[in-house]
mmCIF file of C-alpha atoms in Angstrom:
data_model
loop_
_atom_site.group_PDB
_atom_site.id
_atom_site.type_symbol
_atom_site.label_atom_id
_atom_site.label_comp_id
_atom_site.label_asym_id
_atom_site.label_seq_id
_atom_site.Cartn_x
_atom_site.Cartn_y
_atom_site.Cartn_z
ATOM 1 C CA MET A 1 112.519 87.790 188.682
ATOM 2 C CA ASN A 2 112.693 90.193 185.775
ATOM 3 C CA PRO A 3 110.609 93.330 186.431
ATOM 4 C CA LEU A 4 110.332 93.900 182.674
ATOM 5 C CA VAL A 5 108.510 90.598 182.180
ATOM 6 C CA SER A 6 104.760 90.624 182.759
ATOM 7 C CA GLU A 7 102.839 87.794 184.404
ATOM 8 C CA GLU A 8 101.329 86.876 181.029
ATOM 9 C CA GLN A 9 104.745 86.773 179.387
ATOM 10 C CA GLN A 10 106.119 84.618 182.201
ATOM 11 C CA LEU A 11 103.298 82.138 181.732
ATOM 12 C CA ALA A 12 104.117 81.997 178.017
ATOM 13 C CA ILE A 13 107.796 81.400 178.826
ATOM 14 C CA ASP A 14 106.965 78.612 181.293
ATOM 15 C CA SER A 15 104.724 76.886 178.753
ATOM 16 C CA PHE A 16 107.358 77.267 176.044
ATOM 17 C CA ARG A 17 110.056 75.796 178.300
ATOM 18 C CA ASN A 18 107.953 72.682 178.830
ATOM 19 C CA PHE A 19 107.464 72.370 175.080
ATOM 20 C CA LEU A 20 111.190 72.816 174.411
ATOM 21 C CA GLU A 21 112.154 70.072 176.848
ATOM 22 C CA ALA A 22 109.596 67.677 175.398
ATOM 23 C CA GLU A 23 109.917 68.409 171.674
ATOM 24 C CA ILE A 24 113.122 70.306 170.866
ATOM 25 C CA ARG A 25 115.789 69.009 173.230
ATOM 26 C CA PRO A 26 115.433 65.449 171.871
ATOM 27 C CA VAL A 27 116.142 66.808 168.376
ATOM 28 C CA ALA A 28 119.217 68.660 169.637
ATOM 29 C CA VAL A 29 120.488 65.554 171.420
ATOM 30 C CA GLU A 30 119.837 63.180 168.518
ATOM 31 C CA HIS A 31 121.642 65.339 165.949
ATOM 32 C CA ARG A 32 124.400 66.778 168.129
ATOM 33 C CA GLY A 33 127.589 67.282 166.157
ATOM 34 C CA ARG A 34 126.058 67.209 162.687
ATOM 35 C CA VAL A 35 123.655 69.162 160.522
ATOM 36 C CA ILE A 36 120.063 68.584 161.550
ATOM 37 C CA PRO A 37 118.429 66.915 158.519
ATOM 38 C CA ALA A 38 116.054 69.132 156.576
ATOM 39 C CA PRO A 39 112.916 67.089 157.446
ATOM 40 C CA ALA A 40 113.702 67.239 161.167
ATOM 41 C CA ALA A 41 114.469 70.966 161.008
ATOM 42 C CA ALA A 42 111.259 71.620 159.073
ATOM 43 C CA ALA A 43 109.205 69.662 161.613
ATOM 44 C CA ALA A 44 110.777 71.653 164.454
ATOM 45 C CA MET A 45 110.081 74.979 162.716
ATOM 46 C CA LYS A 46 106.451 73.972 162.215
ATOM 47 C CA LYS A 47 106.066 73.248 165.936
ATOM 48 C CA LEU A 48 107.896 76.432 166.945
ATOM 49 C CA ALA A 49 105.669 78.511 164.662
ATOM 50 C CA ALA A 50 102.689 77.622 166.855
ATOM 51 C CA PHE A 51 104.389 79.605 169.654
ATOM 52 C CA GLY A 52 105.153 82.554 167.397
ATOM 53 C CA VAL A 53 108.861 81.717 167.123
ATOM 54 C CA GLY A 54 110.237 82.383 163.653
ATOM 55 C CA GLY A 55 107.461 84.728 162.572
ATOM 56 C CA GLY A 56 105.318 85.842 165.482
ATOM 57 C CA VAL A 57 106.209 89.519 164.986
ATOM 58 C CA ILE A 58 104.772 89.432 161.462
ATOM 59 C CA SER A 59 101.444 91.204 160.913
ATOM 60 C CA GLU A 60 98.327 89.126 161.432
ATOM 61 C CA LYS A 61 97.176 89.717 157.839
ATOM 62 C CA ASN A 62 100.242 87.786 156.679
ATOM 63 C CA GLY A 63 99.845 84.873 159.078
ATOM 64 C CA GLY A 64 101.718 86.199 162.102
ATOM 65 C CA SER A 65 100.416 86.753 165.596
ATOM 66 C CA GLY A 66 101.519 90.388 165.881
ATOM 67 C CA LEU A 67 103.849 89.710 168.812
ATOM 68 C CA ASP A 68 105.918 92.598 170.072
ATOM 69 C CA PHE A 69 109.671 92.160 169.682
ATOM 70 C CA PHE A 70 110.233 91.975 173.436
ATOM 71 C CA THR A 71 107.953 88.942 173.847
ATOM 72 C CA ALA A 72 109.395 87.326 170.729
ATOM 73 C CA GLY A 73 112.885 87.900 172.125
ATOM 74 C CA LEU A 74 112.028 86.294 175.462
ATOM 75 C CA LEU A 75 110.841 83.155 173.693
ATOM 76 C CA TYR A 76 113.774 83.159 171.299
ATOM 77 C CA GLU A 77 116.282 83.238 174.164
ATOM 78 C CA GLU A 78 114.657 80.134 175.633
ATOM 79 C CA LEU A 79 115.007 78.331 172.312
ATOM 80 C CA ALA A 80 118.691 79.323 172.067
ATOM 81 C CA ARG A 81 119.311 77.923 175.544
ATOM 82 C CA VAL A 82 118.065 74.511 174.406
ATOM 83 C CA SER A 83 119.283 74.554 170.787
ATOM 84 C CA ALA A 84 121.324 77.394 169.365
ATOM 85 C CA ASP A 85 121.315 75.521 166.042
ATOM 86 C CA LEU A 86 117.534 75.666 165.674
ATOM 87 C CA ALA A 87 117.488 79.194 167.089
ATOM 88 C CA ILE A 88 119.698 80.364 164.222
ATOM 89 C CA THR A 89 117.366 78.651 161.768
ATOM 90 C CA ALA A 90 114.364 80.392 163.346
ATOM 91 C CA HIS A 91 116.266 83.704 163.360
ATOM 92 C CA THR A 92 116.808 83.473 159.605
ATOM 93 C CA ASN A 93 113.161 82.653 158.974
ATOM 94 C CA LEU A 94 112.123 85.588 161.149
ATOM 95 C CA PHE A 95 114.135 88.202 159.283
ATOM 96 C CA THR A 96 113.461 86.718 155.873
ATOM 97 C CA SER A 97 109.813 87.153 156.808
ATOM 98 C CA ARG A 98 110.427 90.719 157.989
ATOM 99 C CA LEU A 99 111.932 91.653 154.629
ATOM 100 C CA LEU A 100 108.846 90.290 152.888
ATOM 101 C CA ASP A 101 106.385 91.795 155.358
ATOM 102 C CA ASP A 102 107.947 95.242 155.058
ATOM 103 C CA TRP A 103 108.572 95.469 151.323
ATOM 104 C CA ALA A 104 107.168 92.592 149.249
ATOM 105 C CA SER A 105 104.074 92.750 147.046
ATOM 106 C CA GLU A 106 100.816 91.163 148.141
ATOM 107 C CA GLU A 107 101.317 88.369 145.606
ATOM 108 C CA ILE A 108 104.773 87.549 146.954
ATOM 109 C CA CYS A 109 103.518 87.674 150.545
ATOM 110 C CA GLU A 110 100.677 85.310 149.768
ATOM 111 C CA LYS A 111 102.965 82.845 148.016
ATOM 112 C CA TYR A 112 105.987 82.953 150.345
ATOM 113 C CA LEU A 113 105.461 84.979 153.517
ATOM 114 C CA THR A 114 102.395 83.365 155.043
ATOM 115 C CA PRO A 115 103.682 79.797 154.439
ATOM 116 C CA THR A 116 106.994 80.780 156.052
ATOM 117 C CA VAL A 117 105.353 82.293 159.118
ATOM 118 C CA ILE A 118 103.220 79.206 159.771
ATOM 119 C CA GLY A 119 106.187 76.905 159.237
ATOM 120 C CA ASP A 120 105.251 75.276 155.937
ATOM 121 C CA ILE A 121 108.345 76.538 154.079
ATOM 122 C CA SER A 122 111.645 78.238 154.916
ATOM 123 C CA GLY A 123 113.625 81.086 153.417
ATOM 124 C CA CYS A 124 117.119 82.494 153.579
ATOM 125 C CA ILE A 125 118.911 85.781 152.907
ATOM 126 C CA ALA A 126 122.077 85.873 150.803
ATOM 127 C CA VAL A 127 124.243 88.970 151.179
ATOM 128 C CA THR A 128 127.819 87.898 151.971
ATOM 129 C CA GLU A 129 130.160 86.952 149.136
ATOM 130 C CA PRO A 130 133.731 85.627 149.034
ATOM 131 C CA ASP A 131 134.966 89.233 148.629
ATOM 132 C CA ALA A 132 132.156 91.168 150.362
ATOM 133 C CA GLY A 133 131.115 90.868 153.976
ATOM 134 C CA SER A 134 130.296 93.568 156.506
ATOM 135 C CA ASN A 135 129.940 96.321 153.901
ATOM 136 C CA VAL A 136 126.781 95.650 151.863
ATOM 137 C CA VAL A 137 127.829 98.314 149.333
ATOM 138 C CA GLU A 138 130.666 96.023 148.218
ATOM 139 C CA VAL A 139 128.289 93.324 146.956
ATOM 140 C CA GLY A 140 129.412 92.420 143.445
ATOM 141 C CA MET A 141 126.983 89.708 142.342
ATOM 142 C CA ARG A 142 125.195 90.893 139.198
ATOM 143 C CA ALA A 143 121.508 90.898 138.304
ATOM 144 C CA ARG A 144 121.349 91.936 134.662
ATOM 145 C CA ARG A 145 118.011 93.269 133.449
ATOM 146 C CA GLU A 146 116.590 91.611 130.322
ATOM 147 C CA LYS A 147 113.127 93.036 129.643
ATOM 148 C CA ASP A 148 110.876 91.661 132.382
ATOM 149 C CA HIS A 149 113.510 89.387 133.962
ATOM 150 C CA TYR A 150 116.747 89.636 135.904
ATOM 151 C CA VAL A 151 119.576 87.252 135.050
ATOM 152 C CA LEU A 152 121.676 86.464 138.138
ATOM 153 C CA ASN A 153 125.275 85.269 138.124
ATOM 154 C CA GLY A 154 127.603 84.892 141.072
ATOM 155 C CA GLU A 155 128.299 83.233 144.392
ATOM 156 C CA LYS A 156 127.019 83.864 147.898
ATOM 157 C CA LYS A 157 128.730 82.533 151.009
ATOM 158 C CA TRP A 158 127.896 81.932 154.671
ATOM 159 C CA VAL A 159 124.180 81.635 153.941
ATOM 160 C CA THR A 160 122.241 80.308 156.929
ATOM 161 C CA ASN A 161 119.385 77.952 155.991
ATOM 162 C CA GLY A 162 120.737 77.570 152.453
ATOM 163 C CA GLU A 163 120.045 73.841 152.384
ATOM 164 C CA TYR A 164 116.696 74.161 154.192
ATOM 165 C CA ALA A 165 115.315 77.102 152.222
ATOM 166 C CA ASN A 166 112.644 76.895 149.550
ATOM 167 C CA TYR A 167 113.599 80.387 148.397
ATOM 168 C CA CYS A 168 116.346 82.922 148.857
ATOM 169 C CA ILE A 169 116.255 86.721 149.025
ATOM 170 C CA VAL A 170 119.428 87.708 147.188
ATOM 171 C CA ALA A 171 121.203 91.040 147.481
ATOM 172 C CA ALA A 172 122.435 91.649 143.929
ATOM 173 C CA ARG A 173 123.930 94.570 142.041
ATOM 174 C CA THR A 174 121.507 96.049 139.518
ATOM 175 C CA SER A 175 123.577 99.148 138.692
ATOM 176 C CA ASP A 176 127.121 100.446 139.075
ATOM 177 C CA GLU A 177 126.040 103.109 141.565
ATOM 178 C CA PRO A 178 127.427 102.491 145.088
ATOM 179 C CA SER A 179 123.881 101.999 146.348
ATOM 180 C CA GLY A 180 122.774 99.991 143.311
ATOM 181 C CA ILE A 181 121.881 96.880 145.300
ATOM 182 C CA THR A 182 118.458 95.254 144.998
ATOM 183 C CA HIS A 183 116.770 92.403 146.881
ATOM 184 C CA ILE A 184 115.441 89.731 144.529
ATOM 185 C CA LEU A 185 113.530 86.620 145.587
ATOM 186 C CA VAL A 186 114.804 83.474 143.887
ATOM 187 C CA ASP A 187 112.692 80.333 144.143
ATOM 188 C CA ARG A 188 114.903 77.273 144.484
ATOM 189 C CA ASN A 189 112.620 75.017 142.453
ATOM 190 C CA GLU A 190 111.245 77.480 139.913
ATOM 191 C CA HIS A 191 114.437 79.395 139.151
ATOM 192 C CA GLY A 192 117.174 77.149 140.490
ATOM 193 C CA TYR A 193 120.499 77.623 142.214
ATOM 194 C CA GLU A 194 123.111 75.237 143.574
ATOM 195 C CA VAL A 195 123.803 74.745 147.267
ATOM 196 C CA GLU A 196 127.054 73.531 148.824
ATOM 197 C CA SER A 197 127.337 73.042 152.577
ATOM 198 C CA ILE A 198 130.124 74.565 154.689
ATOM 199 C CA ALA A 199 131.433 72.584 157.666
ATOM 200 C CA THR A 200 131.726 74.777 160.763
ATOM 201 C CA MET A 201 133.428 74.580 164.153
ATOM 202 C CA GLY A 202 130.244 75.386 166.053
ATOM 203 C CA LEU A 203 126.540 75.697 165.303
ATOM 204 C CA GLU A 204 127.222 72.646 163.191
ATOM 205 C CA GLY A 205 123.603 71.566 163.550
ATOM 206 C CA SER A 206 122.356 74.490 161.466
ATOM 207 C CA SER A 207 122.572 74.759 157.699
ATOM 208 C CA THR A 208 125.469 76.974 156.558
ATOM 209 C CA ASP A 209 126.113 77.071 152.838
ATOM 210 C CA ARG A 210 127.461 78.528 149.615
ATOM 211 C CA LEU A 211 124.947 79.373 146.899
ATOM 212 C CA PHE A 212 125.853 79.446 143.203
ATOM 213 C CA PHE A 213 123.829 81.283 140.555
ATOM 214 C CA SER A 214 124.489 80.682 136.869
ATOM 215 C CA ASP A 215 122.276 82.563 134.391
ATOM 216 C CA VAL A 216 119.348 82.256 136.800
ATOM 217 C CA ARG A 217 116.323 84.049 135.312
ATOM 218 C CA VAL A 218 113.934 85.649 137.778
ATOM 219 C CA PRO A 219 110.880 87.847 136.999
ATOM 220 C CA VAL A 220 111.314 91.525 137.854
ATOM 221 C CA THR A 221 108.104 91.174 139.897
ATOM 222 C CA ASN A 222 110.176 89.188 142.405
ATOM 223 C CA THR A 223 111.948 92.366 143.480
ATOM 224 C CA ILE A 224 111.574 92.933 147.221
ATOM 225 C CA GLY A 225 111.327 96.665 147.688
ATOM 226 C CA ALA A 226 112.241 99.158 145.001
ATOM 227 C CA GLU A 227 115.238 98.626 142.759
ATOM 228 C CA GLY A 228 118.359 100.117 144.322
ATOM 229 C CA GLN A 229 117.003 100.097 147.888
ATOM 230 C CA GLY A 230 118.750 96.911 148.989
ATOM 231 C CA VAL A 231 121.394 98.672 151.079
ATOM 232 C CA ARG A 232 118.884 100.819 152.959
ATOM 233 C CA ASN A 233 116.520 97.911 153.543
ATOM 234 C CA SER A 234 119.366 95.618 154.635
ATOM 235 C CA LEU A 235 120.568 98.117 157.235
ATOM 236 C CA THR A 236 117.030 98.507 158.565
ATOM 237 C CA ILE A 237 116.756 94.750 159.006
ATOM 238 C CA PHE A 238 120.261 94.426 160.471
ATOM 239 C CA GLU A 239 119.404 96.920 163.220
ATOM 240 C CA LYS A 240 116.789 94.497 164.516
ATOM 241 C CA ALA A 241 118.448 91.210 163.556
ATOM 242 C CA ARG A 242 121.621 91.842 165.552
ATOM 243 C CA ILE A 243 119.609 91.829 168.792
ATOM 244 C CA PHE A 244 118.580 88.239 168.115
ATOM 245 C CA ILE A 245 122.200 87.279 167.522
ATOM 246 C CA GLY A 246 122.866 88.763 170.955
ATOM 247 C CA LEU A 247 119.968 86.777 172.398
ATOM 248 C CA THR A 248 121.342 83.601 170.832
ATOM 249 C CA SER A 249 124.510 84.204 172.825
ATOM 250 C CA VAL A 250 122.516 84.940 175.978
ATOM 251 C CA GLY A 251 120.778 81.573 175.569
ATOM 252 C CA ILE A 252 124.087 79.759 175.012
ATOM 253 C CA ALA A 253 125.640 81.525 178.004
ATOM 254 C CA GLN A 254 122.663 80.646 180.218
ATOM 255 C CA ALA A 255 122.985 76.983 179.255
ATOM 256 C CA ALA A 256 126.732 77.102 180.006
ATOM 257 C CA LEU A 257 126.155 78.771 183.387
ATOM 258 C CA ASP A 258 123.465 76.244 184.312
ATOM 259 C CA ALA A 259 125.804 73.376 183.409
ATOM 260 C CA ALA A 260 128.658 74.923 185.399
ATOM 261 C CA ILE A 261 126.485 75.370 188.504
ATOM 262 C CA ASP A 262 125.165 71.808 188.263
ATOM 263 C CA TYR A 263 128.671 70.406 187.913
ATOM 264 C CA ALA A 264 130.170 72.592 190.645
ATOM 265 C CA THR A 265 127.499 71.542 193.145
ATOM 266 C CA GLU A 266 127.936 67.829 192.345
ATOM 267 C CA ARG A 267 131.676 67.433 191.773
ATOM 268 C CA LYS A 268 133.876 67.038 194.858
ATOM 269 C CA GLN A 269 137.591 67.725 195.171
ATOM 270 C CA HIS A 270 139.692 67.959 198.347
ATOM 271 C CA GLY A 271 136.746 66.754 200.376
ATOM 272 C CA ARG A 272 134.212 69.371 199.346
ATOM 273 C CA HIS A 273 132.040 70.409 196.408
ATOM 274 C CA ILE A 274 134.095 72.508 194.024
ATOM 275 C CA ALA A 275 131.448 75.243 194.304
ATOM 276 C CA GLY A 276 132.841 75.697 197.825
ATOM 277 C CA HIS A 277 136.273 76.630 196.508
ATOM 278 C CA GLN A 278 136.647 80.396 196.328
ATOM 279 C CA LEU A 279 138.136 80.590 192.834
ATOM 280 C CA VAL A 280 135.308 78.499 191.382
ATOM 281 C CA ALA A 281 132.711 80.493 193.310
ATOM 282 C CA GLY A 282 134.242 83.701 191.964
ATOM 283 C CA MET A 283 133.999 82.437 188.386
ATOM 284 C CA ILE A 284 130.329 81.544 188.832
ATOM 285 C CA ALA A 285 129.595 84.988 190.287
ATOM 286 C CA GLU A 286 131.335 86.687 187.357
ATOM 287 C CA MET A 287 129.519 84.520 184.818
ATOM 288 C CA ALA A 288 126.107 85.270 186.317
ATOM 289 C CA THR A 289 126.741 89.010 186.586
ATOM 290 C CA HIS A 290 128.044 89.428 183.036
ATOM 291 C CA LEU A 291 125.150 87.335 181.724
ATOM 292 C CA ALA A 292 122.642 89.569 183.521
ATOM 293 C CA ALA A 293 124.247 92.645 181.966
ATOM 294 C CA ALA A 294 124.141 91.110 178.478
ATOM 295 C CA ARG A 295 120.502 90.163 178.878
ATOM 296 C CA LEU A 296 119.553 93.664 180.025
ATOM 297 C CA LEU A 297 121.335 95.238 177.044
ATOM 298 C CA CYS A 298 119.379 92.961 174.714
ATOM 299 C CA HIS A 299 116.109 93.698 176.505
ATOM 300 C CA ARG A 300 116.744 97.427 176.195
ATOM 301 C CA GLY A 301 117.258 96.998 172.462
ATOM 302 C CA LEU A 302 114.029 95.032 172.103
ATOM 303 C CA LYS A 303 112.088 97.701 174.010
ATOM 304 C CA LEU A 304 113.516 100.445 171.798
ATOM 305 C CA ILE A 305 112.572 98.501 168.656
ATOM 306 C CA ASP A 306 109.027 98.147 169.962
ATOM 307 C CA ALA A 307 108.975 101.883 170.669
ATOM 308 C CA GLY A 308 109.784 102.517 167.015
ATOM 309 C CA VAL A 309 112.865 104.628 167.657
ATOM 310 C CA ARG A 310 116.239 104.440 165.908
ATOM 311 C CA CYS A 311 118.474 102.267 168.058
ATOM 312 C CA ASP A 312 121.390 101.039 165.971
ATOM 313 C CA THR A 313 123.819 102.219 168.673
ATOM 314 C CA GLU A 314 122.034 100.287 171.405
ATOM 315 C CA THR A 315 121.569 97.144 169.315
ATOM 316 C CA SER A 316 125.257 97.198 168.350
ATOM 317 C CA MET A 317 126.175 97.489 172.029
ATOM 318 C CA ALA A 318 123.955 94.537 172.883
ATOM 319 C CA LYS A 319 125.234 92.425 170.011
ATOM 320 C CA TRP A 320 128.935 92.837 170.633
ATOM 321 C CA TYR A 321 128.754 92.639 174.425
ATOM 322 C CA ALA A 322 126.441 89.609 174.569
ATOM 323 C CA THR A 323 128.364 87.640 171.971
ATOM 324 C CA GLU A 324 131.791 88.350 173.456
ATOM 325 C CA ILE A 325 130.736 87.735 177.044
ATOM 326 C CA ALA A 326 129.126 84.430 176.040
ATOM 327 C CA VAL A 327 132.548 83.247 174.853
ATOM 328 C CA ASP A 328 133.994 84.118 178.264
ATOM 329 C CA ILE A 329 131.138 82.449 180.140
ATOM 330 C CA ALA A 330 131.328 79.274 178.044
ATOM 331 C CA SER A 331 135.127 79.210 178.491
ATOM 332 C CA LYS A 332 134.752 79.455 182.260
ATOM 333 C CA ALA A 333 132.165 76.653 182.162
ATOM 334 C CA VAL A 334 134.711 74.438 180.403
ATOM 335 C CA GLN A 335 137.337 75.423 182.982
ATOM 336 C CA ILE A 336 135.026 74.534 185.880
ATOM 337 C CA HIS A 337 134.479 71.107 184.307
ATOM 338 C CA GLY A 338 138.234 70.557 184.150
ATOM 339 C CA ALA A 339 139.277 67.722 181.829
ATOM 340 C CA ASN A 340 135.625 66.722 181.520
ATOM 341 C CA GLY A 341 135.004 70.043 179.772
ATOM 342 C CA PHE A 342 136.824 68.708 176.716
ATOM 343 C CA SER A 343 134.695 65.578 176.548
ATOM 344 C CA ASP A 344 131.559 65.313 174.452
ATOM 345 C CA GLU A 345 130.055 63.513 177.430
ATOM 346 C CA TYR A 346 129.304 67.028 178.678
ATOM 347 C CA TRP A 347 127.615 69.787 176.708
ATOM 348 C CA VAL A 348 129.926 72.627 177.711
ATOM 349 C CA GLU A 349 132.332 71.858 174.885
ATOM 350 C CA LYS A 350 129.530 72.495 172.396
ATOM 351 C CA TYR A 351 128.415 75.633 174.210
ATOM 352 C CA PHE A 352 131.969 76.959 173.874
ATOM 353 C CA ARG A 353 132.192 76.141 170.168
ATOM 354 C CA ASP A 354 128.771 77.695 169.507
ATOM 355 C CA ALA A 355 129.599 80.803 171.545
ATOM 356 C CA LYS A 356 132.904 81.312 169.748
ATOM 357 C CA ILE A 357 131.139 81.774 166.406
ATOM 358 C CA MET A 358 128.608 84.353 167.559
ATOM 359 C CA PRO A 359 130.815 87.499 167.610
ATOM 360 C CA ILE A 360 131.194 87.177 163.813
ATOM 361 C CA PRO A 361 127.749 87.023 162.089
ATOM 362 C CA ASP A 362 125.647 90.155 161.504
ATOM 363 C CA GLY A 363 128.796 92.257 161.731
ATOM 364 C CA PRO A 364 131.864 91.271 163.774
ATOM 365 C CA THR A 365 132.567 92.884 167.120
ATOM 366 C CA GLU A 366 135.148 95.244 165.653
ATOM 367 C CA ILE A 367 132.642 96.676 163.156
ATOM 368 C CA HIS A 368 130.030 97.240 165.871
ATOM 369 C CA LYS A 369 132.535 99.128 168.006
ATOM 370 C CA LEU A 370 133.279 101.403 165.057
ATOM 371 C CA LEU A 371 129.546 101.938 164.450
ATOM 372 C CA ILE A 372 128.972 102.853 168.090
ATOM 373 C CA ALA A 373 131.901 105.293 168.119
ATOM 374 C CA ARG A 374 130.797 106.871 164.817
ATOM 375 C CA ASN A 375 127.290 107.433 166.163
ATOM 376 C CA LEU A 376 128.635 108.980 169.357
ATOM 377 C CA THR A 377 131.320 111.198 167.828
ATOM 378 C CA GLY A 378 129.978 111.836 164.345
ATOM 379 C CA ILE A 379 133.369 110.889 162.898
ATOM 380 C CA ARG A 380 133.622 108.019 160.418
ATOM 381 C CA THR A 381 136.455 105.522 160.671
ATOM 382 C CA PHE A 382 135.556 103.635 157.486
#
């Protein structure tokens, strides 16, 4: 029992779990080991939208259900337990929608936000470049102003949902000032850009891509937020987004722990279930305890977001701890499975590969440790 979860929220979780087993797990099983095709991903997002996953926190006027972040996080964790691939897709839709909900014009919201929230279309956010990652200020892709249009040239990398997305919110440089970054919405059909997929070790079911822009002309009215506010707006979004990366890892870790317990209580060695061997029992106890701590850190972050207080320290703590501990939990699950842990007959090998990726996106662990220390000491290290 989680004392933070109300009876109403628990009922919603129970209903969502039944839906996930009936509708989402078959998709995860069918497409295991390869990118989920765009039509199948779109159909899943449409079904998930009915539960408020992928856009439930968006205001009701823009098609959302006005969910609080804590409830949205509880549901999101359940999705990640069943399919981390689709959870990452939903995560990207959620924070693409948040950017639009917070800063886009009414016309843009009507055309892109509401359809995204209800699952009719998908979006993506393109910040990272071949030579710019954790530091948004280093973005070099240019958006040159020509009267009432921007002309975009450059490459973006590690874009989640790139292949699925109908549009992309691009962080581009509109001036030479350090903070001269602006968010610009680029419609894939109307304005055009090329997409090239990136093969990945884990989360291979989600769409991960490079995007190429060559003299792409976009109306200035497609600016999301004021010109030059891209860095500030990105950091505001990142503060919230990193919690959902942590929750993705909590879901993966829960799936790995469940699999380890099932295997340990079925598999026999030396005349007894391996769960009865002290070293295995100790691993399971450690896995469960660390998972509980990671979940509580994420829940604290969600509660602080709902309270409307600055919480970048707490969300960084949750992100780095949950993602790193999920790697340890998934590794122990493989170890408990022995040689079977390396076989694709069992899901723990995928849980390990998925978990191993999670400490990197939305700022690697090392960056989050530096952010936490800077906030506590007031001394910058970069």
